[in-house]
Short mmCIF file of N, CA and C in Angstrom, two decimals:
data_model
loop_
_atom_site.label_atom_id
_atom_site.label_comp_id
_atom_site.label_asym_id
_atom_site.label_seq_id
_atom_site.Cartn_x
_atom_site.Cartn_y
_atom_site.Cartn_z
N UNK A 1 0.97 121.96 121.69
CA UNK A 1 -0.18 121.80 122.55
C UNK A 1 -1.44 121.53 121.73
N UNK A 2 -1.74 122.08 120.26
CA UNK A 2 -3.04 121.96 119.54
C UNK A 2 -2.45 120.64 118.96
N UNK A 3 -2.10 119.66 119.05
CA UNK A 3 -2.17 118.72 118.83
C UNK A 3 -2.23 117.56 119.47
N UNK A 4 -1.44 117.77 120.84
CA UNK A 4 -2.31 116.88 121.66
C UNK A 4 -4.15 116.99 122.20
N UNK A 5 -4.55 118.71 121.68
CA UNK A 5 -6.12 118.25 121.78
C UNK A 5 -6.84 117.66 120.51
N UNK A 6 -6.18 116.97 119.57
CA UNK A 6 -6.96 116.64 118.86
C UNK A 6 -6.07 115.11 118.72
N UNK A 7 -5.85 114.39 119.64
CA UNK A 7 -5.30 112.64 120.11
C UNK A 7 -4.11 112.46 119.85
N UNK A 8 -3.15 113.23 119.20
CA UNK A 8 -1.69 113.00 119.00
C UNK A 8 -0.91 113.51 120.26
N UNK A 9 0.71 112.53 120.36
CA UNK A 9 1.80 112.74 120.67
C UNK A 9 2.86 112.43 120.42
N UNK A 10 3.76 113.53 121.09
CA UNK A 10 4.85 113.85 120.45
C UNK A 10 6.44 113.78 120.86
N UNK A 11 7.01 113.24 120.40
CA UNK A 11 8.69 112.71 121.21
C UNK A 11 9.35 114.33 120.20
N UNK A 12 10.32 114.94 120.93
CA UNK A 12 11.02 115.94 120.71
C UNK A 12 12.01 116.17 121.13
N UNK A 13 13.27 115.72 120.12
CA UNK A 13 14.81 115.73 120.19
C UNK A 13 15.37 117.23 120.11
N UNK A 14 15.16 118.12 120.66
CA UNK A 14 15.74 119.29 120.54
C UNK A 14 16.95 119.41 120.72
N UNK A 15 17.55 120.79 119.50
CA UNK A 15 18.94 120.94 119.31
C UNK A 15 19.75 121.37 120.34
N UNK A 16 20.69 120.90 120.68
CA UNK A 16 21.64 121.01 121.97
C UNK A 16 22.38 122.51 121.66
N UNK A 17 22.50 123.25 120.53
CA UNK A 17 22.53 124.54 120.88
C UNK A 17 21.39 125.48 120.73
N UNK A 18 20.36 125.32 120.74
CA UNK A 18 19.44 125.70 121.06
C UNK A 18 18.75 126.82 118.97
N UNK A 19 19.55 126.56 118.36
CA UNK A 19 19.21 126.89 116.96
C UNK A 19 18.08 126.18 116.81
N UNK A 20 16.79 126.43 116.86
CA UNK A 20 15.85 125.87 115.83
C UNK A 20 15.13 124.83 116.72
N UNK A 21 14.19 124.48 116.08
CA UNK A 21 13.41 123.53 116.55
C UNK A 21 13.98 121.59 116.57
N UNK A 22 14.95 121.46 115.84
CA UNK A 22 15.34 119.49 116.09
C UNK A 22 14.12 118.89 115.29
N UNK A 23 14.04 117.80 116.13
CA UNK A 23 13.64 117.00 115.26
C UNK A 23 12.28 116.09 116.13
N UNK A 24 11.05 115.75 115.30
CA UNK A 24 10.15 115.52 116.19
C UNK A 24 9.59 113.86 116.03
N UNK A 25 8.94 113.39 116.38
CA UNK A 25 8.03 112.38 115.94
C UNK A 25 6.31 112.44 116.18
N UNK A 26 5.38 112.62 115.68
CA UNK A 26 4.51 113.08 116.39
C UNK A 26 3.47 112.18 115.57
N UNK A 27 3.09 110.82 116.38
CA UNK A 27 1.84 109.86 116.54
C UNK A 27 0.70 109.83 117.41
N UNK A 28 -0.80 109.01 116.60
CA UNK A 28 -1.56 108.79 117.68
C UNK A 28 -1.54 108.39 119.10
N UNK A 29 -2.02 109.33 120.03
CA UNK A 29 -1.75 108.94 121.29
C UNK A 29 -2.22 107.71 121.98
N UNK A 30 -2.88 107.11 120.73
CA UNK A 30 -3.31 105.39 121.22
C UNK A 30 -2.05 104.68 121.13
N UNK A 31 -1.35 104.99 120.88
CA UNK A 31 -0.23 103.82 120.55
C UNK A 31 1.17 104.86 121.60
N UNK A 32 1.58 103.67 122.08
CA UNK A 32 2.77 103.41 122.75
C UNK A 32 4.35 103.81 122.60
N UNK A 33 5.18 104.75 122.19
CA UNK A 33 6.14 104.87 121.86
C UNK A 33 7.17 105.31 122.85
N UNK A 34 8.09 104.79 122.45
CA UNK A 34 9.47 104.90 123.56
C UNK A 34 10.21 105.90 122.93
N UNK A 35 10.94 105.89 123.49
CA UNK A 35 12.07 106.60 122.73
C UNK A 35 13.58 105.72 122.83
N UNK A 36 14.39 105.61 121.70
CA UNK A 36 15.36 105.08 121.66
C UNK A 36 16.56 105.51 121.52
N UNK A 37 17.71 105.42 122.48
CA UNK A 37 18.93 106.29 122.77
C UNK A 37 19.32 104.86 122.14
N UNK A 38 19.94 105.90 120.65
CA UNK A 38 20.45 105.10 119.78
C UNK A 38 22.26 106.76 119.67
N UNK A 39 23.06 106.11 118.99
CA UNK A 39 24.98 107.36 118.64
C UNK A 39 24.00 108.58 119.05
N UNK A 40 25.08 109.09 119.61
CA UNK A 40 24.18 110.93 119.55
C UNK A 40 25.78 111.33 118.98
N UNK A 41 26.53 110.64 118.39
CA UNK A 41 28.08 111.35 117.58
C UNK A 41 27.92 111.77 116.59
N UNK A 42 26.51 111.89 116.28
CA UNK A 42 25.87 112.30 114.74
C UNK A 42 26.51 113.72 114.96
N UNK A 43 26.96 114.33 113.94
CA UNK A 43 27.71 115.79 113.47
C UNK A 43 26.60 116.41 112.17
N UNK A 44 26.63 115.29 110.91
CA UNK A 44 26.32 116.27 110.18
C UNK A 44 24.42 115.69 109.80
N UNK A 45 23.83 115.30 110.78
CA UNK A 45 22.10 115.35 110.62
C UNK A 45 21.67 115.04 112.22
N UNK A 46 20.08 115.46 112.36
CA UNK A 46 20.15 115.31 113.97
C UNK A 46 18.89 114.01 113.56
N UNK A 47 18.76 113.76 114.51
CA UNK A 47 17.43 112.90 114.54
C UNK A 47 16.23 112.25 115.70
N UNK A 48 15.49 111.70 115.55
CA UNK A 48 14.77 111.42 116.70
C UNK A 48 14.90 109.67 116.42
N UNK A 49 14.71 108.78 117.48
CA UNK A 49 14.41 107.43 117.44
C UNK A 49 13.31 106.77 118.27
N UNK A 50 12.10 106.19 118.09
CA UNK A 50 11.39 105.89 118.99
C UNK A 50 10.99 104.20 118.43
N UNK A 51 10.07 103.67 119.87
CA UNK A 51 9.88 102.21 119.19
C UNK A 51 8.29 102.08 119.30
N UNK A 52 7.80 101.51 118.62
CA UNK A 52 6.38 100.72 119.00
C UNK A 52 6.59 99.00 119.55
N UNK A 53 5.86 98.38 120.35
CA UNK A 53 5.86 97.30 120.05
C UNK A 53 4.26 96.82 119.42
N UNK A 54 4.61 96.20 118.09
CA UNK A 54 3.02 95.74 117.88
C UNK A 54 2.61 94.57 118.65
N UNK A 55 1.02 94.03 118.74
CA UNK A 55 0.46 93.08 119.19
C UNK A 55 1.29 91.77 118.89
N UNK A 56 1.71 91.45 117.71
CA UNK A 56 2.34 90.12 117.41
C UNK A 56 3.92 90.83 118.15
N UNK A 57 4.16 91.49 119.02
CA UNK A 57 5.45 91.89 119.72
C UNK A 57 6.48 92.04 118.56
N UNK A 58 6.29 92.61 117.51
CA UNK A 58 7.13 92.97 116.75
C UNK A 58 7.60 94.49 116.60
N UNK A 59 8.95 94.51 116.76
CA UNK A 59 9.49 95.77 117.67
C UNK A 59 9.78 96.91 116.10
N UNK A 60 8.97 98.08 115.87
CA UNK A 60 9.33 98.23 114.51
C UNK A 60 9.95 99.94 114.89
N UNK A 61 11.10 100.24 114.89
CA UNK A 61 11.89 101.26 115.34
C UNK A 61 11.95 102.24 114.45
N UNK A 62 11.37 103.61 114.76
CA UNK A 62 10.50 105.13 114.01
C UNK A 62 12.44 105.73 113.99
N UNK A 63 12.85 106.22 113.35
CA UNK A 63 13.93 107.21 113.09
C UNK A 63 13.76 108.64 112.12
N UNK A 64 13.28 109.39 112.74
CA UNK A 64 13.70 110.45 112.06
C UNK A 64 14.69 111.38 111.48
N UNK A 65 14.77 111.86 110.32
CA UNK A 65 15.93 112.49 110.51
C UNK A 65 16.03 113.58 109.46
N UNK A 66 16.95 114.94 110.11
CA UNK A 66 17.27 115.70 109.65
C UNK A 66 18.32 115.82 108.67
N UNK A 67 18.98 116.78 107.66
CA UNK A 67 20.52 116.64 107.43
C UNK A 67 20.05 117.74 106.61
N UNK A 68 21.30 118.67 106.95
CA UNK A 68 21.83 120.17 105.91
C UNK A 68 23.01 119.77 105.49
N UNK A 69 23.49 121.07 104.91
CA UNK A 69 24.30 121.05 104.20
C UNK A 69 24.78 120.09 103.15
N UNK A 70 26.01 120.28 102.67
CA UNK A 70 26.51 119.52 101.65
C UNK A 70 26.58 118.47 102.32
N UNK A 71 26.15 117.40 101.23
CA UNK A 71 26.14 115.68 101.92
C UNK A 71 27.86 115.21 101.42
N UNK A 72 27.87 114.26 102.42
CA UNK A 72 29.79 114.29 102.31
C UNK A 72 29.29 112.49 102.54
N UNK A 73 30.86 112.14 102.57
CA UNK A 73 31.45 110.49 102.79
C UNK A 73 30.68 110.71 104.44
N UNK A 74 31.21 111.62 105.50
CA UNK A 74 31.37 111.30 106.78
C UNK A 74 29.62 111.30 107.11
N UNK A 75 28.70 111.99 106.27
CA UNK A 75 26.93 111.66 106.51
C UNK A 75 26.97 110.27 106.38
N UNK A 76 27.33 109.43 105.49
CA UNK A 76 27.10 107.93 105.13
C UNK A 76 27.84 107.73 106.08
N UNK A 77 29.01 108.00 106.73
CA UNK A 77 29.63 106.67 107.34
C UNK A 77 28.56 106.90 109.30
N UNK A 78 28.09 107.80 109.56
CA UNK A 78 27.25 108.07 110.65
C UNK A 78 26.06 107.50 110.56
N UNK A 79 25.21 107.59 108.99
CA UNK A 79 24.51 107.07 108.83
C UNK A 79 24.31 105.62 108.94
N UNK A 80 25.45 104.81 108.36
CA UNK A 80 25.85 103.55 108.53
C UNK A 80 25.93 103.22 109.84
N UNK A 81 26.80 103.53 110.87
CA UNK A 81 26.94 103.48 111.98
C UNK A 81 25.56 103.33 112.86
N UNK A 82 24.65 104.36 112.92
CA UNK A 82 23.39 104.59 113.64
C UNK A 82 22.65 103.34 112.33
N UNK A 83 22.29 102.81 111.39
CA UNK A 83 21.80 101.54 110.87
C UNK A 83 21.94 100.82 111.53
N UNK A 84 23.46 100.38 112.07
CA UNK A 84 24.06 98.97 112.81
C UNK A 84 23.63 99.19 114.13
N UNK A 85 23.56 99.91 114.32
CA UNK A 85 22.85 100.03 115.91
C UNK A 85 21.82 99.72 115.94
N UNK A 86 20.75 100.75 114.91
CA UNK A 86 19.28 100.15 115.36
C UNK A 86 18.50 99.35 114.65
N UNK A 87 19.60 98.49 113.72
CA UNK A 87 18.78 96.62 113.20
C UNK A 87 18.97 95.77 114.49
N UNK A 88 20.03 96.45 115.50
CA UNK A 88 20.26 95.19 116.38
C UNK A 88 19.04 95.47 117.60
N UNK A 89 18.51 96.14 117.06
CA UNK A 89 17.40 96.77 118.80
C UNK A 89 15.83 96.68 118.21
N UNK A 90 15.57 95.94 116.82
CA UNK A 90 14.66 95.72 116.67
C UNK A 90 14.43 94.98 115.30
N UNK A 91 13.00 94.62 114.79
CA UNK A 91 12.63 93.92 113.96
C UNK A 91 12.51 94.65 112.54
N UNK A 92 11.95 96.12 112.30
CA UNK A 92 11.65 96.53 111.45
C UNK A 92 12.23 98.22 112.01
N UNK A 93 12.09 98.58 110.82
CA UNK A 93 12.91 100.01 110.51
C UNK A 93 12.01 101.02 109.87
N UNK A 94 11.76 102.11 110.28
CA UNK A 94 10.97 103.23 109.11
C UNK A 94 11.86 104.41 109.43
N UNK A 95 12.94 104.83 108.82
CA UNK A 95 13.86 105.73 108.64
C UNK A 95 12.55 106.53 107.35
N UNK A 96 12.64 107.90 107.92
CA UNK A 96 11.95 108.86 107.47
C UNK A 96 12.38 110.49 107.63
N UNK A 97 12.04 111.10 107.15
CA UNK A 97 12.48 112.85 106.84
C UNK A 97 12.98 113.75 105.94
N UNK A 98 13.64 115.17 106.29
CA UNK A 98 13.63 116.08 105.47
C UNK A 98 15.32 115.40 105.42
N UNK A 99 16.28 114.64 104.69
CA UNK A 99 17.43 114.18 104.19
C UNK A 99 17.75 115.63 103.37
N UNK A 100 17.06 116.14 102.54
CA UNK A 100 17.90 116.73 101.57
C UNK A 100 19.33 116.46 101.01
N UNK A 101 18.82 115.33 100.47
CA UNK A 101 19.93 114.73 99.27
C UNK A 101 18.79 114.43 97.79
N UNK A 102 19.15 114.51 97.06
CA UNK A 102 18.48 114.45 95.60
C UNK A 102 18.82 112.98 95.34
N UNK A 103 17.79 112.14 95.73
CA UNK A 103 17.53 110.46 95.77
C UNK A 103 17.52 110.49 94.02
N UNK A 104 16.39 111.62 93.53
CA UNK A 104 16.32 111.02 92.24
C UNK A 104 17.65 110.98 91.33
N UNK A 105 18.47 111.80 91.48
CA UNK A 105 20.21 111.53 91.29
C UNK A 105 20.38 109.73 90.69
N UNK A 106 20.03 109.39 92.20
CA UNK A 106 20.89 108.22 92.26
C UNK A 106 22.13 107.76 91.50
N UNK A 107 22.06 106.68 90.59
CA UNK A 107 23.48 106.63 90.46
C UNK A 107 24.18 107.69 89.75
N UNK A 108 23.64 109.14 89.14
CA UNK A 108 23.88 109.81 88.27
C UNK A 108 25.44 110.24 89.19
N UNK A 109 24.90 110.44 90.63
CA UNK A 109 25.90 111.14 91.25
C UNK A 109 26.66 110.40 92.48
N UNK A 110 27.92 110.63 92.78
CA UNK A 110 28.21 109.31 93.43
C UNK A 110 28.31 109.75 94.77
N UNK A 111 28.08 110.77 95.53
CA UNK A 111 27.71 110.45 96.90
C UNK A 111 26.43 110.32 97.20
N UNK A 112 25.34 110.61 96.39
CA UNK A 112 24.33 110.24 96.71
C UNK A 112 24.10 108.50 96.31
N UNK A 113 24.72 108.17 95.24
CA UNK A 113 24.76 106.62 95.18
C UNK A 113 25.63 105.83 96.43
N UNK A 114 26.55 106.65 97.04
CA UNK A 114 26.96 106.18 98.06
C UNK A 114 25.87 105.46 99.41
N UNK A 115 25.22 106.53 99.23
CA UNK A 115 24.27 106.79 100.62
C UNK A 115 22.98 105.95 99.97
N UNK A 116 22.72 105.61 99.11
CA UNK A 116 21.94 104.45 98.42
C UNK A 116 22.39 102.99 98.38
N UNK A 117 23.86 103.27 98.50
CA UNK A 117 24.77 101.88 99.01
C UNK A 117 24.20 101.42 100.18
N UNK A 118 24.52 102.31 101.40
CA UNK A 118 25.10 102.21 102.61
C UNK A 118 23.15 102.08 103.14
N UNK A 119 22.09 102.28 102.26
CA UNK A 119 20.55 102.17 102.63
C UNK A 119 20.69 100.47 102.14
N UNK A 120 21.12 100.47 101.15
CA UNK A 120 20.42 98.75 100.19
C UNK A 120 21.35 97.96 101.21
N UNK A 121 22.40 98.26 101.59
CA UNK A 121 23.11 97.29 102.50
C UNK A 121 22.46 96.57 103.83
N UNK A 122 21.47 97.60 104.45
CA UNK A 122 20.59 96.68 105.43
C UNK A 122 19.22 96.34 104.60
N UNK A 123 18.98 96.61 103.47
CA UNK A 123 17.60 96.00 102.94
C UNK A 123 17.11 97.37 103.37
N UNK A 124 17.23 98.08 103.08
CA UNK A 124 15.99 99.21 102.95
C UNK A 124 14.86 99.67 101.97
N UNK A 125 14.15 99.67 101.91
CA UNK A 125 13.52 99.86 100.61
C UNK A 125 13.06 101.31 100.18
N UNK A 126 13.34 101.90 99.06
CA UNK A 126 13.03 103.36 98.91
C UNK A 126 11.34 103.78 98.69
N UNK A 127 10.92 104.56 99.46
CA UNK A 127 9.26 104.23 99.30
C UNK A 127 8.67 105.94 97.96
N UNK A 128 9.28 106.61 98.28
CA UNK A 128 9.07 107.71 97.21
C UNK A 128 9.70 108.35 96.23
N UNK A 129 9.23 108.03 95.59
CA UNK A 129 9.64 108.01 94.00
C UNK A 129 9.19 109.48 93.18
N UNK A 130 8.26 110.17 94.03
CA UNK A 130 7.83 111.14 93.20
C UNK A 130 8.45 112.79 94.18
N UNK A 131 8.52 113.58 93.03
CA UNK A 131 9.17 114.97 93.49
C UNK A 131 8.54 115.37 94.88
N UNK A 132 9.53 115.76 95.76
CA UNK A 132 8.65 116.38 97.58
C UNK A 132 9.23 117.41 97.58
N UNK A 133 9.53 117.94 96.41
CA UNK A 133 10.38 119.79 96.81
C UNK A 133 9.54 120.59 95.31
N UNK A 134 8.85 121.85 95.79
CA UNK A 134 8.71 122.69 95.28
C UNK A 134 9.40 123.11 93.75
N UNK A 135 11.00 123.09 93.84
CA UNK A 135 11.58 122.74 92.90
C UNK A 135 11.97 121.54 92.13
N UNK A 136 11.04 120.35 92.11
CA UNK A 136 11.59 119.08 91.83
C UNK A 136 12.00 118.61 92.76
N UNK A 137 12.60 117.25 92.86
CA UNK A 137 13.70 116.52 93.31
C UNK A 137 12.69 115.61 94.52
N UNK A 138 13.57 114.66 94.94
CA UNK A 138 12.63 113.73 96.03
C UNK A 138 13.29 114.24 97.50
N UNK A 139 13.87 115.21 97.84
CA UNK A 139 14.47 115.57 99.18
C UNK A 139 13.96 114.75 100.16
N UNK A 140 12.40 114.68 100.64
CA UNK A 140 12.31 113.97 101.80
C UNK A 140 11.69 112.65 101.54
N UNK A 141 12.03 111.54 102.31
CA UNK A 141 12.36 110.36 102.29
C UNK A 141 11.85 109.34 102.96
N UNK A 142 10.87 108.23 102.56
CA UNK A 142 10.77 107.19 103.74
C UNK A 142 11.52 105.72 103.08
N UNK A 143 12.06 105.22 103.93
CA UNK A 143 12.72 103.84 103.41
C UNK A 143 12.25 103.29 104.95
N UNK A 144 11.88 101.38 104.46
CA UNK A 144 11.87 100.92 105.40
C UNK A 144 12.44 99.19 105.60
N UNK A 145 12.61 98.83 106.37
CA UNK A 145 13.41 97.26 106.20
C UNK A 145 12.68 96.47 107.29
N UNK A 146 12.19 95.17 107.25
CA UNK A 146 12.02 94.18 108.10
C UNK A 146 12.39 93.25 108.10
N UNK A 147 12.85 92.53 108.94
CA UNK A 147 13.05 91.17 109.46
C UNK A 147 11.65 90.01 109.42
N UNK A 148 10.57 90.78 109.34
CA UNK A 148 9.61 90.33 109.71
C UNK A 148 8.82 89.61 108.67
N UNK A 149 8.66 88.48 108.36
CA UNK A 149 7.59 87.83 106.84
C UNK A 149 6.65 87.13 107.49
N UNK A 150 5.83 88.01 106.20
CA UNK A 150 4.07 87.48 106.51
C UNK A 150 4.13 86.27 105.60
N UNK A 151 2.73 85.29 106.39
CA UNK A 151 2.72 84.15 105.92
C UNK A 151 2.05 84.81 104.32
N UNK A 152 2.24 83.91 103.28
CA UNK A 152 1.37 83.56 102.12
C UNK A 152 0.08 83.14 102.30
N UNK A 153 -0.73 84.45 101.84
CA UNK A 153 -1.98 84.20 101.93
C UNK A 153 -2.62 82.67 101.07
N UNK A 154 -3.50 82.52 102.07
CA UNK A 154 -4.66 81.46 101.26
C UNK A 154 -5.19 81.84 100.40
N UNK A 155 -5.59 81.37 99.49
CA UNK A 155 -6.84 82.08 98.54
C UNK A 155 -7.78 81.19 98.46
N UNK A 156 -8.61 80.93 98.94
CA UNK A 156 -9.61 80.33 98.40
C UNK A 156 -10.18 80.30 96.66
N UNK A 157 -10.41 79.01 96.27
CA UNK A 157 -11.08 78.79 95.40
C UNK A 157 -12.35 79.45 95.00
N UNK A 158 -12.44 80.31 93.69
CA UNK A 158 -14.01 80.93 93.75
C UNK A 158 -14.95 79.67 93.28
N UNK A 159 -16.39 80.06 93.76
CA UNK A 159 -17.02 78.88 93.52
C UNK A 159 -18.33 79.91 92.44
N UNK A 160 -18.63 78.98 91.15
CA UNK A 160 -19.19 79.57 90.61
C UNK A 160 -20.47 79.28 90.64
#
């Protein structure tokens, strides 16, 4: 509630057994968001999905997401799954949240290089690079992918 008095709102995927709070999205209330019923067969992370459409109608689809425990093959292959779903329902992607997987790993370790596979496979791009846990490590995560290219700017000539 103290945040919608100060212009935000909020989409809220709450947990179907009722453990804990789920998973939220919470933007300026100037802007428009849907929500997107994208697999709910997710087992091992929960998540939220919403869309904006921008002015140039470019549809750029918000995913949040949770995940505990030990990261396994069957997180990537859900993960993969919910990807293929929501490149086909829009233009651009911002997959974001508390993952808890150790990105900075990468190829050191191979299910987390897995799940770095199964991101570079739709063009995702990894946006943080620097430690987000108390103890080290990059746990939470934004990657994002578009369909979408900006023209090449002009530059004008300086005139001296």
């Amino acid at each position: 509630a103290t945040i919608k008095i100060h212009g935000y709102s909020i989409l809220h995927h709450f947990r179907s057994d009722s453990r804990g709070g789920g998973t939220a999205l919470i933007y300026k209330s100037c802007y428009t968001m849907t929500a997107v019923p994208l697999s709910s067969n997710c087992r091992t992370f929960e998540f939220t999905a919403a869309m904006i459409k921008t002015i140039a109608s470019t549809k750029v689809l918000f995913i949040i997401i949770y995940r505990t425990g030990p990261i396994t093959s069957a997180f990537n292959g859900e993960l993969d799954h919910l990807l293929s779903e929501a490149a086909a329902k829009c233009d651009t992607i911002v997959l974001a949240g508390d993952m808890n997987i150790h990105f900075d790993l990468g190829i050191k370790n191979g299910i987390v290089s897995q799940t770095l596979d199964v991101l570079s496979s739709y063009g995702m791009v990894k946006h943080i690079n620097n430690p987000t846990h108390v103890n080290g490590g990059s746990l939470d995560q934004i990657f994002t992918f578009s369909t979408f290219t900006f023209p090449p700017r002009k530059v004008s000539p300086l005139s001296y």
